[in-house]
XYZ file of N, CA, C and O in Angstrom:
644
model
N -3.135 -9.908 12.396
C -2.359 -8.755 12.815
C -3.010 -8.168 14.068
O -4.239 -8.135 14.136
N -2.303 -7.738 14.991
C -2.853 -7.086 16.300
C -2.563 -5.658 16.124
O -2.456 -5.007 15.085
N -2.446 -5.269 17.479
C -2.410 -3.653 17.770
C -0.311 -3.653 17.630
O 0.239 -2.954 16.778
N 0.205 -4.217 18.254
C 1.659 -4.163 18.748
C 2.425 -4.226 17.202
O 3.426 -3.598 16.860
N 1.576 -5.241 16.351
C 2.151 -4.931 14.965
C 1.679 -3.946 13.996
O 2.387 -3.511 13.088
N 0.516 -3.619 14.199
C 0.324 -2.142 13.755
C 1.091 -1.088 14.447
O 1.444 -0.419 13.476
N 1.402 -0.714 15.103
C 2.173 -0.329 16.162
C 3.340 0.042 15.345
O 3.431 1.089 14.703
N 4.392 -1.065 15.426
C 5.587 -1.199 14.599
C 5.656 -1.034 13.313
O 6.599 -0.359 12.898
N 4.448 -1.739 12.099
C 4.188 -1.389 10.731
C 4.328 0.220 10.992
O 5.361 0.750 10.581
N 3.595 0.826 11.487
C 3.374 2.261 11.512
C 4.401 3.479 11.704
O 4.669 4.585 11.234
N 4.953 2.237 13.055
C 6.630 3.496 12.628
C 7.312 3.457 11.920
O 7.793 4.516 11.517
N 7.797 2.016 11.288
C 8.543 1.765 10.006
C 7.866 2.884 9.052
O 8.373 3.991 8.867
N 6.594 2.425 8.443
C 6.563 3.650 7.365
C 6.506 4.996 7.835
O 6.428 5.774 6.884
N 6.516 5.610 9.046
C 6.401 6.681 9.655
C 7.814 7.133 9.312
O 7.956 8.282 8.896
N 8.879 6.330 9.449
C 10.178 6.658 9.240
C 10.450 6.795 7.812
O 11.204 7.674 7.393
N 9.705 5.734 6.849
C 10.452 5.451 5.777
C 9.555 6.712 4.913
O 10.345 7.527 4.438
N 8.655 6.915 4.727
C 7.796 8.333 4.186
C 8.187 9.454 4.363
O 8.375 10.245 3.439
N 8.414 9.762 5.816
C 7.939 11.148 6.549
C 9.250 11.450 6.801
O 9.598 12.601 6.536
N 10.324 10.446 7.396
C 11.398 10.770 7.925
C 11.256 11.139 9.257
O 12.368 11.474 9.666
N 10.443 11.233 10.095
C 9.948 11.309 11.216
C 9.575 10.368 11.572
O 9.201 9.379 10.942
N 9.669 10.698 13.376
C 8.878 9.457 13.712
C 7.709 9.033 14.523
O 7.497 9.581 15.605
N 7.108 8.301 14.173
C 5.797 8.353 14.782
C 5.441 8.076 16.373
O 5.090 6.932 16.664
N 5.514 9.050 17.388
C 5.476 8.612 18.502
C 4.482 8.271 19.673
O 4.766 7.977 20.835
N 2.966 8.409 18.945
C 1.732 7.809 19.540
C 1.247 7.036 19.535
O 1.986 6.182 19.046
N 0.180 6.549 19.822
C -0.239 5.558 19.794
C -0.889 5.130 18.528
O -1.254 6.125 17.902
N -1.221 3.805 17.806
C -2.257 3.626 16.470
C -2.895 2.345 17.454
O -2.521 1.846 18.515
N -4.137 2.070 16.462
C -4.463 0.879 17.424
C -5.786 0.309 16.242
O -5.786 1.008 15.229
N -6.542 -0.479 16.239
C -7.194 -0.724 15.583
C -8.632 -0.859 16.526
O -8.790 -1.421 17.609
N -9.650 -0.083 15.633
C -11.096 0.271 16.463
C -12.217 -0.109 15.622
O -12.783 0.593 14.784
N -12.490 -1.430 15.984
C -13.753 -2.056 15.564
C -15.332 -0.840 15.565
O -16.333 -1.064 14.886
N -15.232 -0.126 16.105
C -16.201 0.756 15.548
C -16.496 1.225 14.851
O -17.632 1.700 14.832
N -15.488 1.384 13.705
C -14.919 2.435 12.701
C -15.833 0.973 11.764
O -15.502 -0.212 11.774
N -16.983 1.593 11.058
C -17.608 1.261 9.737
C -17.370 1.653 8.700
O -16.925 0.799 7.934
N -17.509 2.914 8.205
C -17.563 3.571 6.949
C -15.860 3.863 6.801
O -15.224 3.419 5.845
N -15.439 4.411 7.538
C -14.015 5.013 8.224
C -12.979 4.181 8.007
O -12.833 3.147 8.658
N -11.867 4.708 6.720
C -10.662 3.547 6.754
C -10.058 4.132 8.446
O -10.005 3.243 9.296
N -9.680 5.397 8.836
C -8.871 5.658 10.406
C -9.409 7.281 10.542
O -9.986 8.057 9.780
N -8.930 7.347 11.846
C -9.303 8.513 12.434
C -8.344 9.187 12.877
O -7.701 8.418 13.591
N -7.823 10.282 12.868
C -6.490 10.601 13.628
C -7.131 11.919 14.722
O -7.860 12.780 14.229
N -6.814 11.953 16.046
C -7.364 12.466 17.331
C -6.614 13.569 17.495
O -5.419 13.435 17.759
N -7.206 14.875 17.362
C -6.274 16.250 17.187
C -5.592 16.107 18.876
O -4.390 16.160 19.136
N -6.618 15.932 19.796
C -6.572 16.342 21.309
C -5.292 15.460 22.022
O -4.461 15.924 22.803
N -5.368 14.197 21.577
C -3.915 12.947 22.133
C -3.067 12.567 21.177
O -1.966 12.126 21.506
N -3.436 12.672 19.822
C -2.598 12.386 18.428
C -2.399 11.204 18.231
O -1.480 10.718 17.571
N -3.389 10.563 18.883
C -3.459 8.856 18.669
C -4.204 8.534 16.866
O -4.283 9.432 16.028
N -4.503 7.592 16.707
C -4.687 6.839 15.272
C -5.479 5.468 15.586
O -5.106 4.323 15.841
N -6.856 6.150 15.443
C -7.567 4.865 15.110
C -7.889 4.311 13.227
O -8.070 5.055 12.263
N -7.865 3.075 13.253
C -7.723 2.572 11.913
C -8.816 1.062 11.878
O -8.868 0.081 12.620
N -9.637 1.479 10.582
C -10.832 0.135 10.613
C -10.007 -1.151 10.334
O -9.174 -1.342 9.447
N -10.503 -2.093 11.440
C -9.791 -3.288 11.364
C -10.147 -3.790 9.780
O -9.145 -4.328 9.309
N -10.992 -3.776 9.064
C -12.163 -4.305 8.122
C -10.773 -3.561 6.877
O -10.666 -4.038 5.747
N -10.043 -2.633 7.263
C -9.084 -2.446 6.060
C -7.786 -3.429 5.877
O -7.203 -3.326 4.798
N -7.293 -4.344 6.798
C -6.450 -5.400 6.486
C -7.299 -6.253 6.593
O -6.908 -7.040 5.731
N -8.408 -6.804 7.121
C -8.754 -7.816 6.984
C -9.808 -8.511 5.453
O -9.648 -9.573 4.853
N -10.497 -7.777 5.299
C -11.118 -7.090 3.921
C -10.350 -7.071 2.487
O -10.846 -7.545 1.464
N -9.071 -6.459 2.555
C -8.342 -6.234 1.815
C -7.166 -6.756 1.941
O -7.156 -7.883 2.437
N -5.446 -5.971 1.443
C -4.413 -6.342 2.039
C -3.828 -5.025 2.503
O -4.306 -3.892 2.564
N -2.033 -5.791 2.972
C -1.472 -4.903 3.286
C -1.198 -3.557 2.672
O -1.112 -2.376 3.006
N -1.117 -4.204 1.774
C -1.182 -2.753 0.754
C -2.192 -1.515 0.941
O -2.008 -0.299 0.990
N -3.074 -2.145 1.007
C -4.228 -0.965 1.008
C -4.223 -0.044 2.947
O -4.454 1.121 3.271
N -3.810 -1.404 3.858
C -4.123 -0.620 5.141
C -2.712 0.438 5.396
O -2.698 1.412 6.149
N -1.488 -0.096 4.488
C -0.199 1.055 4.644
C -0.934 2.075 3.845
O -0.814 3.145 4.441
N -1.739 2.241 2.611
C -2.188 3.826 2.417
C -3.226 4.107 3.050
O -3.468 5.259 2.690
N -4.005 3.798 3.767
C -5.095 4.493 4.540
C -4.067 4.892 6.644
O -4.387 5.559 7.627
N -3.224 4.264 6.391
C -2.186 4.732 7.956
C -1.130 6.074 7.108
O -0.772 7.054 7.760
N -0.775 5.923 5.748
C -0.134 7.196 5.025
C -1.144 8.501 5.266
O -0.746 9.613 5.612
N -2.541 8.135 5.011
C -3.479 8.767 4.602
C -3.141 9.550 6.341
O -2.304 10.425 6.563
N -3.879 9.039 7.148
C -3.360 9.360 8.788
C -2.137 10.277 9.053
O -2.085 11.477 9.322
N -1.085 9.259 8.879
C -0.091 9.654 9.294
C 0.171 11.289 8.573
O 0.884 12.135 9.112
N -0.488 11.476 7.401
C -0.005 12.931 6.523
C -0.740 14.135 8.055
O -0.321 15.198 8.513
N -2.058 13.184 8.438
C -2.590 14.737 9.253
C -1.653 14.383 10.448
O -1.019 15.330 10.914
N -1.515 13.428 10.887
C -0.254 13.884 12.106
C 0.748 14.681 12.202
O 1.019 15.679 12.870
N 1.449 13.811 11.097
C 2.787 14.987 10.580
C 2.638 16.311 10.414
O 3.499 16.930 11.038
N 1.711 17.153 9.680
C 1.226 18.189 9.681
C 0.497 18.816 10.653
O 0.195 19.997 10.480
N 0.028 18.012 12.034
C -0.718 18.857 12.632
C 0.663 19.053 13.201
O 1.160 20.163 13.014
N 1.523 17.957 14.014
C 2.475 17.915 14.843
C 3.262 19.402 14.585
O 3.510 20.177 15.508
N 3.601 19.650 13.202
C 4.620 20.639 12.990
C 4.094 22.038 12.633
O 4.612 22.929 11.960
N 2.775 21.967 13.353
C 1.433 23.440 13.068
C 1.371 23.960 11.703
O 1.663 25.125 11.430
N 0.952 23.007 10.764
C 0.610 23.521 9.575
C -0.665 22.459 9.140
O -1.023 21.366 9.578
N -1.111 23.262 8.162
C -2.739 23.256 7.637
C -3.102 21.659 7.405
O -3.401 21.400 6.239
N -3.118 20.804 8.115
C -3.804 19.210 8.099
C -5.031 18.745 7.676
O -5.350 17.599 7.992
N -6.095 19.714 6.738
C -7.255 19.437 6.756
C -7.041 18.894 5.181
O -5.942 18.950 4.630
N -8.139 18.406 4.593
C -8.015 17.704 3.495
C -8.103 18.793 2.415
O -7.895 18.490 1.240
N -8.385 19.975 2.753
C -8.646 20.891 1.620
C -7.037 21.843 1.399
O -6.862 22.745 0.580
N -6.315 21.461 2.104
C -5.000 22.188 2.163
C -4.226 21.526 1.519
O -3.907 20.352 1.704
N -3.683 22.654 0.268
C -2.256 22.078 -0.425
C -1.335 21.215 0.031
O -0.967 20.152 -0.470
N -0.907 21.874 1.256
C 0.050 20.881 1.832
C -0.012 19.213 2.116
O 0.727 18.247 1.929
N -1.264 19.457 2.647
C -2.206 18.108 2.381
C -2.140 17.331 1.818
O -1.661 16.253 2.171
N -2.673 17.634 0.560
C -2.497 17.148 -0.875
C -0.988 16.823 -1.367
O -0.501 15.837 -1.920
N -0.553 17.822 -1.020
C 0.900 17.383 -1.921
C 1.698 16.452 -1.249
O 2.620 15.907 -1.857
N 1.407 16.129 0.233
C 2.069 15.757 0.904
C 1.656 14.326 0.743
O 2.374 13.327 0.779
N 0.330 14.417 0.555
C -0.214 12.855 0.532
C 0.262 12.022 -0.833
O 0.608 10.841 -0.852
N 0.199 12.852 -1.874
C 0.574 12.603 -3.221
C 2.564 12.008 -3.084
O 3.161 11.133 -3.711
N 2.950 12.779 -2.207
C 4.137 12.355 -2.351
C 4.364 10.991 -1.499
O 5.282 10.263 -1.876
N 3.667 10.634 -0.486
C 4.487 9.490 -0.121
C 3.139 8.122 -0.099
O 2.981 7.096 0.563
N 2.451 8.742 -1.091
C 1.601 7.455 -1.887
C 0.225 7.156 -0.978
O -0.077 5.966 -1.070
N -0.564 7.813 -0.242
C -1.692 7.608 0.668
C -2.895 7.574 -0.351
O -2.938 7.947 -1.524
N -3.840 7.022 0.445
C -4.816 7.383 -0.406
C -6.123 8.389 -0.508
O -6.382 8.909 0.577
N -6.715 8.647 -1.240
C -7.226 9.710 -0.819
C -8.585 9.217 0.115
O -8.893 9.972 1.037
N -9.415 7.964 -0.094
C -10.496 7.412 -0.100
C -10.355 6.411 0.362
O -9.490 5.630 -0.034
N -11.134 6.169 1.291
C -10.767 4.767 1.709
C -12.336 3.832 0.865
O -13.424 4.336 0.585
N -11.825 2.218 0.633
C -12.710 1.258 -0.197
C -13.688 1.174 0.955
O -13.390 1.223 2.148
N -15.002 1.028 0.389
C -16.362 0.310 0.758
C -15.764 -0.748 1.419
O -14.712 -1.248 1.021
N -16.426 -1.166 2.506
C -16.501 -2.555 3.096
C -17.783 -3.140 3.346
O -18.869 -2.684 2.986
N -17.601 -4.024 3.891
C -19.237 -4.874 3.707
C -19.820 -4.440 5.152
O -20.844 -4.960 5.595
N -19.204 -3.598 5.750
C -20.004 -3.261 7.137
C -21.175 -1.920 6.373
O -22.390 -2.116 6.391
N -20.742 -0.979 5.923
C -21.324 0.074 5.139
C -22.807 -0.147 4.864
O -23.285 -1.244 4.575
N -23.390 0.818 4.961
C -24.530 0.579 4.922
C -24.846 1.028 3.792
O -24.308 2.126 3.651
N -25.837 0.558 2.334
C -26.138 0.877 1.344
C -27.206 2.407 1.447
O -27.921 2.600 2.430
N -27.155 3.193 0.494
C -27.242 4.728 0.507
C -28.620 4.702 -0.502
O -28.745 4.130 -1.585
N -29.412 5.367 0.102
C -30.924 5.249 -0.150
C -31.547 6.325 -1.069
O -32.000 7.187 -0.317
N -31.762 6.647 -2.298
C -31.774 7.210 -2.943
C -33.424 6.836 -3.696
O -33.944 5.896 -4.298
N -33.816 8.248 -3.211
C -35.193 8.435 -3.608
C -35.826 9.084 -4.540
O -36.974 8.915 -4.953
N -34.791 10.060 -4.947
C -34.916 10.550 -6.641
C -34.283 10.079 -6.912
O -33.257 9.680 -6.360
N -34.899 9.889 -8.408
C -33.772 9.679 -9.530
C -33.796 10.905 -10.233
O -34.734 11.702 -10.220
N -32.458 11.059 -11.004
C -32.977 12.158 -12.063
C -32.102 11.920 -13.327
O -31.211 11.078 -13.211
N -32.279 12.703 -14.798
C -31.651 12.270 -15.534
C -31.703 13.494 -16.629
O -32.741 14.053 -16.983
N -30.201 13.842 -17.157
C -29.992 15.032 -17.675
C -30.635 15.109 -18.740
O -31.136 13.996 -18.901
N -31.022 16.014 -19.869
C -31.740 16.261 -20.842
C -30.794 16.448 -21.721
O -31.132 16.394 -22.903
N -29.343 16.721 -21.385
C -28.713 16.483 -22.485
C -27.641 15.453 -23.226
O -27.415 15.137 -24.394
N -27.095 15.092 -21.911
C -26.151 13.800 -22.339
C -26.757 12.740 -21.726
O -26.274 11.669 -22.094
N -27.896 12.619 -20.693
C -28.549 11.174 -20.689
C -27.742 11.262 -19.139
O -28.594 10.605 -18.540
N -27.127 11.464 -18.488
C -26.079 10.641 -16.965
C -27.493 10.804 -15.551
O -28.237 11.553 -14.919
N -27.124 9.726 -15.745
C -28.344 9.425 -14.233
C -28.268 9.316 -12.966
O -27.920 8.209 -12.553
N -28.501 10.181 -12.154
C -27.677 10.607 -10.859
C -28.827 10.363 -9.830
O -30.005 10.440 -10.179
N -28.476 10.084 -8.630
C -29.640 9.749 -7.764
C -29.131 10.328 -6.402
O -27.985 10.366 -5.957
N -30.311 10.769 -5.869
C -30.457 11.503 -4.941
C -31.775 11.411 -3.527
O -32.899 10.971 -3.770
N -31.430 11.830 -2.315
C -32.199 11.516 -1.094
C -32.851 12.471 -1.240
O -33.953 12.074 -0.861
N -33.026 14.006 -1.678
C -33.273 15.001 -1.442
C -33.721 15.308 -2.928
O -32.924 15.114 -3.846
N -34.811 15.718 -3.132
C -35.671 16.068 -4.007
C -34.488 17.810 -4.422
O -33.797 18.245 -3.501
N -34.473 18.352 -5.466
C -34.294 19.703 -5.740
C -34.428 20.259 -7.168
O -34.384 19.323 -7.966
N -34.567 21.380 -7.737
C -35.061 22.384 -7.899
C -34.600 22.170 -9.900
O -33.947 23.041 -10.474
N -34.975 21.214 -10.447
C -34.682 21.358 -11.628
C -34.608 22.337 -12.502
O -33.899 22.362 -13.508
N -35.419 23.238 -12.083
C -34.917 24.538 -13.317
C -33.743 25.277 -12.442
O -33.130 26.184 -13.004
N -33.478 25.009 -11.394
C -32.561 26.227 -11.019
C -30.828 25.213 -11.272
O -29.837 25.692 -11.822
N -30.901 24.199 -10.858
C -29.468 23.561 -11.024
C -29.406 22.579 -12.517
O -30.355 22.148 -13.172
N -28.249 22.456 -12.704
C -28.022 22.336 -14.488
C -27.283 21.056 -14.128
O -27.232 20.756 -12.935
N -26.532 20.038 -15.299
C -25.291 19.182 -15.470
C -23.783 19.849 -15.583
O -23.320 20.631 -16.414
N -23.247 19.276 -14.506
C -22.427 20.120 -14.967
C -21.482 19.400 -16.319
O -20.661 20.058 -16.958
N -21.743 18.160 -16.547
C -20.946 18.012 -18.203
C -21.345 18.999 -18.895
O -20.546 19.869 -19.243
N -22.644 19.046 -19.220
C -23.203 19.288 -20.287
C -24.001 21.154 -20.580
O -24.201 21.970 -21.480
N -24.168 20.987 -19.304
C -25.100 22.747 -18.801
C -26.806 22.361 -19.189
O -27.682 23.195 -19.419
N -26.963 20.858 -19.180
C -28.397 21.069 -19.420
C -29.464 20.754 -18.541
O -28.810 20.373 -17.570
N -30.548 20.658 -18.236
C -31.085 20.797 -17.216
C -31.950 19.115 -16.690
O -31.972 18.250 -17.566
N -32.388 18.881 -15.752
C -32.079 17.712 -15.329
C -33.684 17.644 -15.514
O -34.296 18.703 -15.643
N -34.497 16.184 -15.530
C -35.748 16.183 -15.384
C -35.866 14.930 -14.548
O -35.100 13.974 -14.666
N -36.980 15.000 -13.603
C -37.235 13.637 -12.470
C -37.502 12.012 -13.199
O -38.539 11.621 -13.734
N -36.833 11.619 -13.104
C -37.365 10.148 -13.868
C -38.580 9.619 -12.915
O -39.802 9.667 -13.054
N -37.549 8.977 -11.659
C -38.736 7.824 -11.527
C -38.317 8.409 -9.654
O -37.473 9.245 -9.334
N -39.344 7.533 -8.635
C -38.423 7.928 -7.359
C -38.196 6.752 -6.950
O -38.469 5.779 -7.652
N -37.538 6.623 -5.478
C -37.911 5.257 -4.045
C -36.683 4.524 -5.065
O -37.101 3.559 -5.705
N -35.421 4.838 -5.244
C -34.875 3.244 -5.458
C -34.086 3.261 -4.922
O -33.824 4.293 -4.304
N -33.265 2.164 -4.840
C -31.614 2.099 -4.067
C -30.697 2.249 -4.970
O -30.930 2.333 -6.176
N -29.301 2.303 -4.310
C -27.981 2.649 -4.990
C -28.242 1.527 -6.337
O -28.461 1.890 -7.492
N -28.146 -0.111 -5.797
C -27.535 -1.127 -6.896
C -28.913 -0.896 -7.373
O -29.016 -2.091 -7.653
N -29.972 -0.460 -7.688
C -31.261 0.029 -8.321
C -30.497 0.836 -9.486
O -30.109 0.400 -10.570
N -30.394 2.101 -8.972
C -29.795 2.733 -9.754
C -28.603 2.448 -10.726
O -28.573 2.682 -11.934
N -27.610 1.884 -9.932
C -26.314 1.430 -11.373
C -26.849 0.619 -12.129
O -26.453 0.566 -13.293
N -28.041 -0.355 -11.616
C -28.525 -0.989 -13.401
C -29.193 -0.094 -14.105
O -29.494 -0.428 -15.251
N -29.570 1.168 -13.654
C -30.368 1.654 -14.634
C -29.420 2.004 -15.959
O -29.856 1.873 -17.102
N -27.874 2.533 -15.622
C -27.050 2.999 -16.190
C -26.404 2.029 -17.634
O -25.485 2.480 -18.319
């Protein structure tokens, strides 16, 4: 898939979702690592990680361009586009986006140097940043957390679980 058919994919569902139509540019930007797309308040263009059709399928790169296309539509018509806004939400919910875009293998694994582990239901959470066990609690449970072990990585941690 290139840019000219993202392009066209994009207005089709731009039309078929929104009922509007999408009249900027999208394009696909090999820079974008972590990032399923980016949408540009200043030109209203749409960058989108190539690594989400190629990685995955179509399926997944039409909800991460939904995901986009919701802050376009909403900035375009001056209402609240940020992810914490109802409209947002409801808007995304209605024409199927997603909220998150999937891990890809560009991502860099997340380095976690505490561990810690609740005192009351056992859930083992890991963390870069050391903090303050008597002052913050679980929130399942309300009980208070104690340091296990430190220095491990993410897939460290899910076997501990």
């Amino acid at each position: 898939m290139n840019n000219a058919d993202l392009q066209r994919l994009t207005e089709e569902w731009s039309l078929a979702a929104f009922h509007r139509p999408f009249t900027h540019r999208i394009f696909f930007n090999t820079r974008l690592k972590t990032t399923g797309g980016r949408y540009h308040l200043d030109d209203g263009h749409i960058d989108i990680n190539p690594l989400m059709y190629t990685e995955f399928d179509l399926a997944n790169l039409k909800r991460v361009v939904l995901h986009e296309l919701c802050h376009y539509h909403l900035h375009q018509t001056g209402q609240d586009y940020h992810h914490r806004s109802t409209a947002f939400r409801t808007l995304l919910a209605q024409v199927g986006g997603s909220c998150y875009a999937p891990l890809t293998s560009k991502a860099r694994p997340r380095k976690v140097k505490w561990v810690y582990q609740c005192s009351g239901c056992g859930i083992t959470i890991g963390r870069q940043r050391r903090f303050n066990t008597r002052r913050y609690v679980c929130r399942r449970c309300g009980h208070h957390f104690y340091l296990k072990n430190k220095k491990r990585t993410c897939q460290q941690v899910a076997s501990l679980l």
